[in-house]
Coordinates of C-alpha atoms in Angstrom, one line a residue:
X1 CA -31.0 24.0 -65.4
X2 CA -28.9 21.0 -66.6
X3 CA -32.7 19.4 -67.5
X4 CA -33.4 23.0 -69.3
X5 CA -30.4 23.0 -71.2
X6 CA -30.5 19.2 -72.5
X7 CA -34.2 20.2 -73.8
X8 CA -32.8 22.8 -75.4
X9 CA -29.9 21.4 -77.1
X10 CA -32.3 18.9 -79.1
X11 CA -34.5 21.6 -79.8
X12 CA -37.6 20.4 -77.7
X13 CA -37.3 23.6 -75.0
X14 CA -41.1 24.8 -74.5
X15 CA -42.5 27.3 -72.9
X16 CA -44.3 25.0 -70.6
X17 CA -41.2 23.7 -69.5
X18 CA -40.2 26.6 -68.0
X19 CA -43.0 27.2 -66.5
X20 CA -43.0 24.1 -64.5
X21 CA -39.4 25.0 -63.4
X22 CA -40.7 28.3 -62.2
X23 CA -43.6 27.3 -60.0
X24 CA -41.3 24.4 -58.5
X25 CA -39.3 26.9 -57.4
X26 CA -41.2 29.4 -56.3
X27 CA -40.2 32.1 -59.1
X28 CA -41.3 34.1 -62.2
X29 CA -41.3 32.6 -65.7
X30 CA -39.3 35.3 -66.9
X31 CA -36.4 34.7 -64.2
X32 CA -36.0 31.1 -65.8
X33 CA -36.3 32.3 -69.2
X34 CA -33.2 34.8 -67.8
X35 CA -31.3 32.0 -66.4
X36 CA -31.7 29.9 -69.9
X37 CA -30.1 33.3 -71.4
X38 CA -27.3 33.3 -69.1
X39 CA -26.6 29.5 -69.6
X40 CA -26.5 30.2 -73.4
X41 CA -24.4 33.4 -73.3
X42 CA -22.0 31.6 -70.3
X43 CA -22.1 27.9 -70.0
X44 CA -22.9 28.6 -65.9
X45 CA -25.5 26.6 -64.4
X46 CA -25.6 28.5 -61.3
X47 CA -25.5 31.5 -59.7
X48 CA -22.1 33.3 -59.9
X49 CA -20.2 33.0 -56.6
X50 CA -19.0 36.2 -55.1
X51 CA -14.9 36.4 -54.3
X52 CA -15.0 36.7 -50.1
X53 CA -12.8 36.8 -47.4
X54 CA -12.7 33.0 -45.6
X55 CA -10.2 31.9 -42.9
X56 CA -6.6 30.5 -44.0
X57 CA -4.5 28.0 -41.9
X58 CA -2.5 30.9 -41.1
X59 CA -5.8 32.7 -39.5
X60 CA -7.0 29.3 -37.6
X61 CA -3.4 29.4 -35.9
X62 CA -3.5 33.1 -35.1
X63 CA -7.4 32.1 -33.7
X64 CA -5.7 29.3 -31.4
X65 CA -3.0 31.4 -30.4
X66 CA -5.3 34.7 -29.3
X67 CA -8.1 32.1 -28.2
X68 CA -10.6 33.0 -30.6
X69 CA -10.4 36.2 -30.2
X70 CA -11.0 37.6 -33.7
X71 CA -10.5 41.8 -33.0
X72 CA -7.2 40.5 -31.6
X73 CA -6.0 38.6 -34.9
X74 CA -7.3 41.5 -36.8
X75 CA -5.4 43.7 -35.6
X76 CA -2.3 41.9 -35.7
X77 CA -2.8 41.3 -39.3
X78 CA -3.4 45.1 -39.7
X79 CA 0.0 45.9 -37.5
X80 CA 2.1 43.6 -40.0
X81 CA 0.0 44.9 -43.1
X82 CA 1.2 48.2 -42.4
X83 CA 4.8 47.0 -41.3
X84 CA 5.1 45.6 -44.7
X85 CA 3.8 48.8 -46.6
X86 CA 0.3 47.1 -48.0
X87 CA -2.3 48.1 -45.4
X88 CA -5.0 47.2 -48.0
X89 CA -4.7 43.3 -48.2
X90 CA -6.1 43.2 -44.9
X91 CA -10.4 42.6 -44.9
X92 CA -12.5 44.9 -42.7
X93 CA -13.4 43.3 -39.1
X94 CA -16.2 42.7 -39.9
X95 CA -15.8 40.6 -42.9
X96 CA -13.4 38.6 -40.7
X97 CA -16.1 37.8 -38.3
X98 CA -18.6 36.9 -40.9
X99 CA -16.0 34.6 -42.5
X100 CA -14.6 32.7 -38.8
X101 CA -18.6 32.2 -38.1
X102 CA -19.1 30.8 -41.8
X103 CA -16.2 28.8 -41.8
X104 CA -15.6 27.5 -38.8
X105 CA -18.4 25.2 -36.9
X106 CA -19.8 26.4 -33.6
X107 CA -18.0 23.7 -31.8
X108 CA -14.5 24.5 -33.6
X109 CA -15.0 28.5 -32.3
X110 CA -15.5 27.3 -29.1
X111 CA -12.4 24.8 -28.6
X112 CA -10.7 27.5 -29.8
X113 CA -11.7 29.3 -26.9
X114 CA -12.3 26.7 -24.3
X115 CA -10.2 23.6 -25.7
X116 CA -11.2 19.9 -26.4
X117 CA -13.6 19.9 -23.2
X118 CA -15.3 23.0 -24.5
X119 CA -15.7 22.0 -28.3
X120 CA -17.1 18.1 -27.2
X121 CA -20.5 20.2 -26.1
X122 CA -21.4 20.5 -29.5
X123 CA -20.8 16.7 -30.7
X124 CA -23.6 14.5 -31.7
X125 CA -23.2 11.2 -29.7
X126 CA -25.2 8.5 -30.9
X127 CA -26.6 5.7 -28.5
X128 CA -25.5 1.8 -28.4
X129 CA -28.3 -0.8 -28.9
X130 CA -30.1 -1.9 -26.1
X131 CA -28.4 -5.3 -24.7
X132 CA -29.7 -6.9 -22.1
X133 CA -28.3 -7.6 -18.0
X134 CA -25.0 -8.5 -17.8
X135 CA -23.9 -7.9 -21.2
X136 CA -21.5 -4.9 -20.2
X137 CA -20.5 -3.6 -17.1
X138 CA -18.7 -0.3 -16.4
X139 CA -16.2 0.7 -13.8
X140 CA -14.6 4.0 -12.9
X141 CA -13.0 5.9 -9.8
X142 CA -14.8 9.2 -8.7
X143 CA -13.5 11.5 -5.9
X144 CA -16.2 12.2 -3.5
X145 CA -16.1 15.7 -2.6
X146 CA -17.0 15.5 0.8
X147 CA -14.7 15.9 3.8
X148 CA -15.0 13.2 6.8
X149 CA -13.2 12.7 9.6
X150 CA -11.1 10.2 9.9
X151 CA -8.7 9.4 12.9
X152 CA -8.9 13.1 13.7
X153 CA -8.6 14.7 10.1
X154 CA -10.4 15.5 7.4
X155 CA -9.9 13.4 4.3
X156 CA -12.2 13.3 0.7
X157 CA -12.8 9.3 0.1
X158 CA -13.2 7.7 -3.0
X159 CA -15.5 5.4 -4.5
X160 CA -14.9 2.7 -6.9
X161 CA -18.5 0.9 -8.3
X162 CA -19.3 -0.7 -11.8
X163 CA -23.1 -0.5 -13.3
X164 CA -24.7 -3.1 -15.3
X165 CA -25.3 -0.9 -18.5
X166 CA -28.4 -2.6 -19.9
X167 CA -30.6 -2.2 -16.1
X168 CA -28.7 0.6 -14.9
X169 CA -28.3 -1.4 -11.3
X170 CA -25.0 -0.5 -9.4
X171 CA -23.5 -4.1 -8.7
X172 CA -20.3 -3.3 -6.6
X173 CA -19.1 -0.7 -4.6
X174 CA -16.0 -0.1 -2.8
X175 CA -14.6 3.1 -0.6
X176 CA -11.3 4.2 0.1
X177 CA -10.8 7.2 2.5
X178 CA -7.6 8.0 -0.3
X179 CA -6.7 7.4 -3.8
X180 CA -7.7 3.9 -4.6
X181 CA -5.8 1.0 -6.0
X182 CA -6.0 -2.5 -7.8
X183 CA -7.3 -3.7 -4.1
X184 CA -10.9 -1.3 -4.7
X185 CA -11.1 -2.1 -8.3
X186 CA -11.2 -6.3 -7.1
X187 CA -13.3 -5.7 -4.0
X188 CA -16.0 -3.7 -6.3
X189 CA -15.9 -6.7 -8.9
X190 CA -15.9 -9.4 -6.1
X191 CA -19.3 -7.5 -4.5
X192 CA -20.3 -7.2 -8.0
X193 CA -19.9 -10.8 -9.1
X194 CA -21.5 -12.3 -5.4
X195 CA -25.0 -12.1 -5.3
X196 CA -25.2 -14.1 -1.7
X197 CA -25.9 -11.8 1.0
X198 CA -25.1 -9.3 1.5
X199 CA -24.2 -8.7 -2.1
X200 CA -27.5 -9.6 -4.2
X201 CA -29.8 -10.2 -5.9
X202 CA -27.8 -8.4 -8.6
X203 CA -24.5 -9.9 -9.9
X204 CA -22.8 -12.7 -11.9
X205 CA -20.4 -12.8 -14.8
X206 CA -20.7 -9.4 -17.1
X207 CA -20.1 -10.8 -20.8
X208 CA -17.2 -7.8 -20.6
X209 CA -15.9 -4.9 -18.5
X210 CA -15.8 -1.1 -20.1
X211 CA -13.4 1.3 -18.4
X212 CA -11.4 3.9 -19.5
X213 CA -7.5 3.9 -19.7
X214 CA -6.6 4.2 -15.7
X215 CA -3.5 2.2 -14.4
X216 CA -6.0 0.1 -11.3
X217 CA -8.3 -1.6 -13.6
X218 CA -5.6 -2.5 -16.3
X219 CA -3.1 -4.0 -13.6
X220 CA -2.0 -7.2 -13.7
X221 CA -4.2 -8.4 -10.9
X222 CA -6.8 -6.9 -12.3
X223 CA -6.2 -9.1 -15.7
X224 CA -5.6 -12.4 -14.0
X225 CA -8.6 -11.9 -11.6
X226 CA -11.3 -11.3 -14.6
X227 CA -9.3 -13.4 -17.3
X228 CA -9.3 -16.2 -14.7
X229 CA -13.5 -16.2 -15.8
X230 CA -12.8 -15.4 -19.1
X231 CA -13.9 -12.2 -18.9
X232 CA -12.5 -9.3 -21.5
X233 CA -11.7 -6.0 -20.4
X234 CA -12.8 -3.4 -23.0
X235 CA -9.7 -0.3 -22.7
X236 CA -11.2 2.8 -24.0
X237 CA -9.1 5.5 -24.8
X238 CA -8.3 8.1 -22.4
X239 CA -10.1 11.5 -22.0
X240 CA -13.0 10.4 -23.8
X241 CA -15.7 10.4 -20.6
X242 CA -18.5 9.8 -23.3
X243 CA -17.6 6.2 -24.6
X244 CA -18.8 5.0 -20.9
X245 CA -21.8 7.5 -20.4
X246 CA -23.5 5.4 -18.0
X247 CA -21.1 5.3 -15.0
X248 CA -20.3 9.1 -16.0
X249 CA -23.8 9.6 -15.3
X250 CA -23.9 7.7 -12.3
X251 CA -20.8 10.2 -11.3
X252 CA -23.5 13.1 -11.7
X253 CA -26.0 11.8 -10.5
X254 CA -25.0 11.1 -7.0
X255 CA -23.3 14.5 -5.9
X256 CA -26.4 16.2 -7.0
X257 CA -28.9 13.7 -5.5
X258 CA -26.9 13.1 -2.0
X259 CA -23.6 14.7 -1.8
X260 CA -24.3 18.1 -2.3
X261 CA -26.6 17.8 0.7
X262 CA -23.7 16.2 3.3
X263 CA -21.9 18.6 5.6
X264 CA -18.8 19.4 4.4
X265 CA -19.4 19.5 0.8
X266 CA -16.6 21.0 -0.4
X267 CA -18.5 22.5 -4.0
X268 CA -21.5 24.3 -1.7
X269 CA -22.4 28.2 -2.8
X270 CA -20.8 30.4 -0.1
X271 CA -21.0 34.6 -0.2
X272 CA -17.5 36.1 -1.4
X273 CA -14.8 36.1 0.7
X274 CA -16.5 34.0 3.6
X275 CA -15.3 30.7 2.3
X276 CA -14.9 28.6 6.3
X277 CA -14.4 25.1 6.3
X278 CA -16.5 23.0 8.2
X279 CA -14.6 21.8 11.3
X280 CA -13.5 18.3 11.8
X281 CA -15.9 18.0 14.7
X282 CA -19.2 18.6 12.5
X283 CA -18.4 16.5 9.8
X284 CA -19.5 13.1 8.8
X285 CA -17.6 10.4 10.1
X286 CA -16.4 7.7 7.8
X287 CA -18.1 4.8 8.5
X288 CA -21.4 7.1 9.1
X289 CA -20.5 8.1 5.4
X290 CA -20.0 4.6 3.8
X291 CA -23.1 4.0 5.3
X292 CA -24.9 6.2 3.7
X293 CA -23.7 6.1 -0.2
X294 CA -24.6 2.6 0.7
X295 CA -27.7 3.4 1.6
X296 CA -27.8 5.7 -1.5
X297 CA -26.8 2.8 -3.6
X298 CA -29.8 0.6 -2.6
X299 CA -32.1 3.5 -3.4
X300 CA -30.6 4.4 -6.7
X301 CA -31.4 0.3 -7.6
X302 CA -34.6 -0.2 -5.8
X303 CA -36.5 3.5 -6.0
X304 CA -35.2 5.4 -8.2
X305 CA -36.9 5.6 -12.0
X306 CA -34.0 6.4 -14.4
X307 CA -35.3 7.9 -18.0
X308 CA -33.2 5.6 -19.9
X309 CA -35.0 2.6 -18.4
X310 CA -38.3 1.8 -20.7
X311 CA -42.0 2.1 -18.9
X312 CA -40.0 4.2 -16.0
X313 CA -39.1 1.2 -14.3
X314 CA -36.6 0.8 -11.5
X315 CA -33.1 -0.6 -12.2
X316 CA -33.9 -3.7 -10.1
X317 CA -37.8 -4.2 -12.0
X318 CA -35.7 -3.6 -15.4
X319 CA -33.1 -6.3 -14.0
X320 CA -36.0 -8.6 -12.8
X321 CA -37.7 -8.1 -16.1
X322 CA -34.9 -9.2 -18.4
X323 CA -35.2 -13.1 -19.6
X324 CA -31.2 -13.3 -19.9
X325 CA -29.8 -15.9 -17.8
X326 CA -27.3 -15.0 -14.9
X327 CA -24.0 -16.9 -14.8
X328 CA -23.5 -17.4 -11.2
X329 CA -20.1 -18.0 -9.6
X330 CA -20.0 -20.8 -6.5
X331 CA -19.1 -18.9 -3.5
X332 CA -16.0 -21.5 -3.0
X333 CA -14.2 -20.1 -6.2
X334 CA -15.2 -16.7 -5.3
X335 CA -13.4 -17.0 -1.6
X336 CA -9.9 -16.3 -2.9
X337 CA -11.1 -14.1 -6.0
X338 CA -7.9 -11.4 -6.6
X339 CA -5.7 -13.1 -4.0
X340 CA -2.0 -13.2 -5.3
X341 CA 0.9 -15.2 -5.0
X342 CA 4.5 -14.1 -5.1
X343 CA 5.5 -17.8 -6.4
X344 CA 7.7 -18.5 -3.6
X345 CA 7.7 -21.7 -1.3
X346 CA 7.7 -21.0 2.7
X347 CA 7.8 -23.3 5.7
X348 CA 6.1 -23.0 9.0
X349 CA 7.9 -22.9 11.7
X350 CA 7.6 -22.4 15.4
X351 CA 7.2 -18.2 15.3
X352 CA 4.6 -19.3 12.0
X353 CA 5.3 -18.0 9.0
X354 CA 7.6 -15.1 7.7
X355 CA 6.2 -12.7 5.0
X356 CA 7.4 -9.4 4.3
X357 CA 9.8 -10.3 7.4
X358 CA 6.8 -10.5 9.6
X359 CA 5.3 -13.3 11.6
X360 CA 1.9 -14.6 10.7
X361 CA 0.3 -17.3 13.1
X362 CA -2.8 -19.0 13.3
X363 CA -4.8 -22.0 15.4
X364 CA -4.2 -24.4 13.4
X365 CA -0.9 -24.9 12.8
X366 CA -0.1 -26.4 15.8
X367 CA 1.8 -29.4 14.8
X368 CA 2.1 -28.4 10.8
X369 CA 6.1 -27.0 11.7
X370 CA 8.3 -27.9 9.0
X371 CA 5.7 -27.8 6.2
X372 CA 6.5 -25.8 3.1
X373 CA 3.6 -23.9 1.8
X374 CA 2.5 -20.9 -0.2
X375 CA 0.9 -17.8 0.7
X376 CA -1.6 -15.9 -1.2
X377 CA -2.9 -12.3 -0.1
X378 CA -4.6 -9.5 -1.0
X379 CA -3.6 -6.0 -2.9
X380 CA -2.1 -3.3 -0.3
X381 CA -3.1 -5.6 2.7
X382 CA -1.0 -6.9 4.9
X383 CA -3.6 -7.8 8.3
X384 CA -4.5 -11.4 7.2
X385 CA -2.7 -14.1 4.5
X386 CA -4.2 -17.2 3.1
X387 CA -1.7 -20.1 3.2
X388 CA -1.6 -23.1 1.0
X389 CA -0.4 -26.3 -0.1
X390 CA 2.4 -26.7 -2.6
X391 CA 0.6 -29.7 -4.3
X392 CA -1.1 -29.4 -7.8
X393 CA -3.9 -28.5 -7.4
X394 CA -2.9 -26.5 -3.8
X395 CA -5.1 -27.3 -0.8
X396 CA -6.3 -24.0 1.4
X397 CA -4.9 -24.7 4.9
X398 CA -6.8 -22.0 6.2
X399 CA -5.9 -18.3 7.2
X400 CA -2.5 -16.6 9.1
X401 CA -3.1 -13.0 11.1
X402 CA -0.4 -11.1 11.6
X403 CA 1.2 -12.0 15.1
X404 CA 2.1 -8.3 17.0
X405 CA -0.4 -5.5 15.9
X406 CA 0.6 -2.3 16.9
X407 CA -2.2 -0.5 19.1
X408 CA -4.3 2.2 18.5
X409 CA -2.0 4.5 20.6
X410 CA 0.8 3.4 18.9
X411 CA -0.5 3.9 15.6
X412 CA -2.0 7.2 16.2
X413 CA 1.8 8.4 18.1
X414 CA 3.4 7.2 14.7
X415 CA 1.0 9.5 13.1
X416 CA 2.2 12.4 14.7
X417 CA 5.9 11.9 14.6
X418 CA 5.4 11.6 10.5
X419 CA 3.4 14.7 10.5
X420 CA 5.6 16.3 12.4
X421 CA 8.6 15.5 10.2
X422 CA 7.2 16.1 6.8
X423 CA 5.6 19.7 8.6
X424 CA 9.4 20.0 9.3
X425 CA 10.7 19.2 5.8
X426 CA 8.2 21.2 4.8
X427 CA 9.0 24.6 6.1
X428 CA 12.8 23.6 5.3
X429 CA 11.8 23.7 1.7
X430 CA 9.7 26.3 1.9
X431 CA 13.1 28.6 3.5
X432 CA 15.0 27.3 0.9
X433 CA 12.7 28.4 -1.6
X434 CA 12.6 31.7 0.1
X435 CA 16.5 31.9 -0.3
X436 CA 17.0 30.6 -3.7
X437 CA 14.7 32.6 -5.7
X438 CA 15.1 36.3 -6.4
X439 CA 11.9 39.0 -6.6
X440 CA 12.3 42.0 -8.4
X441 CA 10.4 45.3 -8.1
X442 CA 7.4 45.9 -10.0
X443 CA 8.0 47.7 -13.4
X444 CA 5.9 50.1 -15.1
X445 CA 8.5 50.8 -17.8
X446 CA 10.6 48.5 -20.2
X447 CA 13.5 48.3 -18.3
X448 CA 15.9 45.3 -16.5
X449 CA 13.9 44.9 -12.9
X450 CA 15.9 45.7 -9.6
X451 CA 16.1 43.1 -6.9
X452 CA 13.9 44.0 -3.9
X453 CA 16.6 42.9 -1.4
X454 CA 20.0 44.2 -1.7
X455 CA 22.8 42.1 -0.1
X456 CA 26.5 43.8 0.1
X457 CA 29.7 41.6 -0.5
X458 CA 30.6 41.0 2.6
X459 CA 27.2 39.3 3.6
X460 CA 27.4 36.9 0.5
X461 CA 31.1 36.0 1.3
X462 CA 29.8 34.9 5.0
X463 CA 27.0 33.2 3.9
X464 CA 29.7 31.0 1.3
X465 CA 31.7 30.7 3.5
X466 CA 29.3 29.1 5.7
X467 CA 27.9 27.1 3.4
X468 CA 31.1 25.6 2.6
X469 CA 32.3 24.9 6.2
X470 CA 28.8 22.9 6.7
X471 CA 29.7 21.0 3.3
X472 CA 31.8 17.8 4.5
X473 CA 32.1 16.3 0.7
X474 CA 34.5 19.7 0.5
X475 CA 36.2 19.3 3.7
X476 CA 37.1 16.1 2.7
X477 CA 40.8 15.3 2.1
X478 CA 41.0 11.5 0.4
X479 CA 45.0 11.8 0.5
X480 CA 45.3 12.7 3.8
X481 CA 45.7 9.2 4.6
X482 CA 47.0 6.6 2.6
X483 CA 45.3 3.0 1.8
X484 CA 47.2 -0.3 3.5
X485 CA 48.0 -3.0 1.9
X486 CA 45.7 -5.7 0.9
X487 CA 46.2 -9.3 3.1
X488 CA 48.7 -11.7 1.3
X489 CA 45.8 -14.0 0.6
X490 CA 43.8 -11.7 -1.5
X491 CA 44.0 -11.4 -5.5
X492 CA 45.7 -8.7 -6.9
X493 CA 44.2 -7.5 -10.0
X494 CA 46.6 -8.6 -13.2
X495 CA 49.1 -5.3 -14.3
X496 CA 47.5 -3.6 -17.6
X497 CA 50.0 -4.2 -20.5
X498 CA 51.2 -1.5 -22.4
X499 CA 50.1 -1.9 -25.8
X500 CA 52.8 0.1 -27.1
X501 CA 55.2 -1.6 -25.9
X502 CA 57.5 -4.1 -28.4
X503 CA 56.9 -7.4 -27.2
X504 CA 60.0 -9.1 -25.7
X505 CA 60.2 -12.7 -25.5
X506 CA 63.8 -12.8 -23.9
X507 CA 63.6 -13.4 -20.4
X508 CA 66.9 -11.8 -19.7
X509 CA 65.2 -8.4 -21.2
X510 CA 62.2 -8.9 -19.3
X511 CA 63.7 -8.9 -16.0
X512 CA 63.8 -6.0 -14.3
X513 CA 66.5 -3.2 -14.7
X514 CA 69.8 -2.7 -11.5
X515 CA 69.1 0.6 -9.7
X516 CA 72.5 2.4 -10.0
X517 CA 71.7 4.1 -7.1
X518 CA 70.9 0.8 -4.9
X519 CA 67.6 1.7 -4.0
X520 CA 64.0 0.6 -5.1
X521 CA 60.9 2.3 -4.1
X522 CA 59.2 1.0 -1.3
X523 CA 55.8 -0.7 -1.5
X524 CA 53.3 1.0 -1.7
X525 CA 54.3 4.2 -2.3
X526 CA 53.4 6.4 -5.1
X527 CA 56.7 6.6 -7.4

């Protein structure tokens, strides 16, 4: 129309002008000739827009507050329409609902309903450019959820591992039967780095390390163990799964191809109301269970075809396929990767060395007493030190075990007295719960609840007065007994002057005024 009208201001407007506008767009020459009319007569250039109903700020709060739920904000709006005498201002349902699904995205309606989690399903992510082996690794924790017994109980082990993004190989692995810490993030990147048995072929230095915001891969040790290479750490920010897609993937991927198929697989299908655990005695042990993600692990890298990989290749013929060189670490520099060092200087004596008041002895210091050394151990493990010279650069001396180990008896006795003392707390807590908080009766009108147990005066004045014979802090009488003197040789804190007070320089006035009576208090006491 803007072409249409510019012809027609200069007065070249033709009929076959209009006709070529008409079959580009599919209509009748006499609609465009209507349109030039309009254009005159108007000055539009488009079609008129129609006044409708669209979605305020005040409506997408409502929508957040009712959870999308667009009959319940309707009919709030309706209740304060007519509360405010002008039931008309308020659009039909329906127009509502045509309005929320015109103006709001599919992906807005259903974070509304579902939150952030529920609205990402209907981003667009886009894919990073192909890099090659090595160029990024990522790392994250996952929960196995798989019960195995362990000493006796059922536990749900971890698993920390980091995947080479470009081949999709699974370099390092490490499994904790709980939470993990900095020590599984640093054994997974020293299995990752080794590629000597039984470790490779895959490995060396990753140009840099992708993980999300979690407090074991951004520790200190962490840091100094992967700066020591000069390796960056790549901190993405937290709740945002898809900036690392590959090890998410990975998370997937291995409870449906092998987990979901273990006993006691805590996610199985089970028919209502016959949820049973599986006892301790059928499941998996743990090392039986290490053994196998293990054993899935080499399988993921050696047989299985991923679809990102190009030519459905395996990740280890995609790793063995990529030109880029490997930066290898000598196995010498790798023997005390992630060891720390509290900084302080020991010496060896004739019980061995004291750390963490503890005796560490080994072979070979016979004859080294009276040597000052350093120690340098691993991340939540206390069974075995690495001792070392104080020169510049330190010499390794070799490694210290601890010197009394308790026995598996022992250990599993200790087990049971700590059960049975936190079982203990626990039912204390639980009682005093049970005491402190109130119920009511269920209501069916608006009306002040009653309590469901009624207690008479004279049972609460027993129970206080219980309560405060057992409390010693209010037993307690401080002047019952009054302090003694302090020892002659002790310092006696200097008087506090009184600032309002004149000050007196005579001496004569300064001395201390004659009792009429004769008498002075004694010492001591509190006149």
């Amino acid at each position: 129309m803007a072409r249409l009208m510019a012809l027609d201001s200069r007065g070249e407007l033709a009929t076959e002008h209009a006709r070529a506008v008409a079959g580009s767009l599919g209509v009748s020459l006499r609609t465009v000739w209507n349109w030039v009319a309009v254009a005159r007569r108007e000055g539009r250039l488009s079609a008129r827009t129609p006044s409708r109903a669209g979605v305020t700020p005040d409506v997408r709060v409502r929508l957040a507050v009712w959870g999308g739920n667009v009959s319940a904000v309707h009919r709030e709006l309706l209740a304060e329409a007519a509360a405010a005498g002008e039931p008309g201002t308020v659009p039909s349902l329906r127009t509502l609902q045509r309005a929320v699904r015109r103006d709001l995205s599919a992906g807005e309606r259903a974070g509304l309903k579902g939150g952030e989690a529920a609205r990402r399903r209907y981003d667009v992510y886009g894919k990073r450019p192909p890099t090659h082996r090595n160029a990024c690794w990522e790392g994250d924790h996952k929960r196995i959820p798989v019960r195995v017994a362990l000493d006796g109980a059922a536990v749900c082990p971890w698993v920390t591992w980091f995947i080479d993004v470009a081949s999709k190989v699974i370099v390092g692995v490490a499994v904790t039967p709980h939470q993990p810490a900095r020590d599984a993030v640093l054994a997974a990147l020293r299995s990752g780095i080794s590629r000597a048995a039984p470790y490779g072929p895959f490995g060396g230095l990753p140009g840099r390390v992708r993980v999300d915001r979690g407090k074991d891969f951004l520790s200190g040790a962490v840091a100094r163990a992967l700066g020591g290479f000069a390796v960056p750490v790549e901190d993405l920010p937290a709740y945002k799964p898809y900036r690392k897609g590959t090890v998410e993937a990975l998370h997937g991927a291995v409870e449906q191809m092998l987990l979901v198929c273990l006993p006691g697989y805590i996610r199985r299908a089970r028919p209502a109301q016959a949820y049973q655990p599986d006892p301790v005695e059928d499941l998996l042990s743990y090392p039986d269970f290490v053994q196998a993600l293990l054993d899935w692990v080499a399988w993921w890298n050696t047989g299985h075809h991923p679809a990102g990989l190009p030519g459905g290749m395996t990740p280890h013929e995609a790793w063995e396929a990529d030109p880029a060189p490997i930066e290898d670490v000598p196995e010498e520099q790798l023997a005390f990767f992630a060891l720390e060092d509290d900084g302080r200087v020991r010496k060896i004596t004739t019980n061995g060395v004291a750390w963490r008041r503890r005796a560490y002895i080994a072979p070979w210091m016979a004859g080294l007493a009276g040597t000052k050394v350093r120690l340098r151990f691993l991340p939540h493990f206390d069974g075995k030190i690495e001792v070392f010279t104080t020169d510049t650069p330190a010499r390794h001396l070799g490694s210290a075990y601890l010197a009394e180990t308790a026995t598996p008896a022992q250990r599993h006795a200790l087990s049971e007295v700590r059960e049975s003392k936190a079982r203990a707390l626990k039912a204390d807590l639980k009682a005093a719960e049970k005491l402190r908080r109130t119920r009511y009766t269920a209501t069916t009108t608006p009306a002040a609840p009653h309590p469901r147990r009624s207690v008479t005066a004279q049972q609460a004045q027993e129970e206080i007065s219980r309560a405060r014979a057992m409390d010693l802090a209010a037993r307690a009488l401080p002047d019952l007994i009054p302090p003694r003197e302090p020892p002659p040789g002790w310092a006696r804190p200097r008087p506090r002057p009184d600032i309002t007070a004149p000050v007196v320089t005579d001496p004569a006035v300064t001395a201390p005024p004659e009792d009429p009576t004769g008498t002075r208090p004694a010492p001591g006491s509190k006149e």
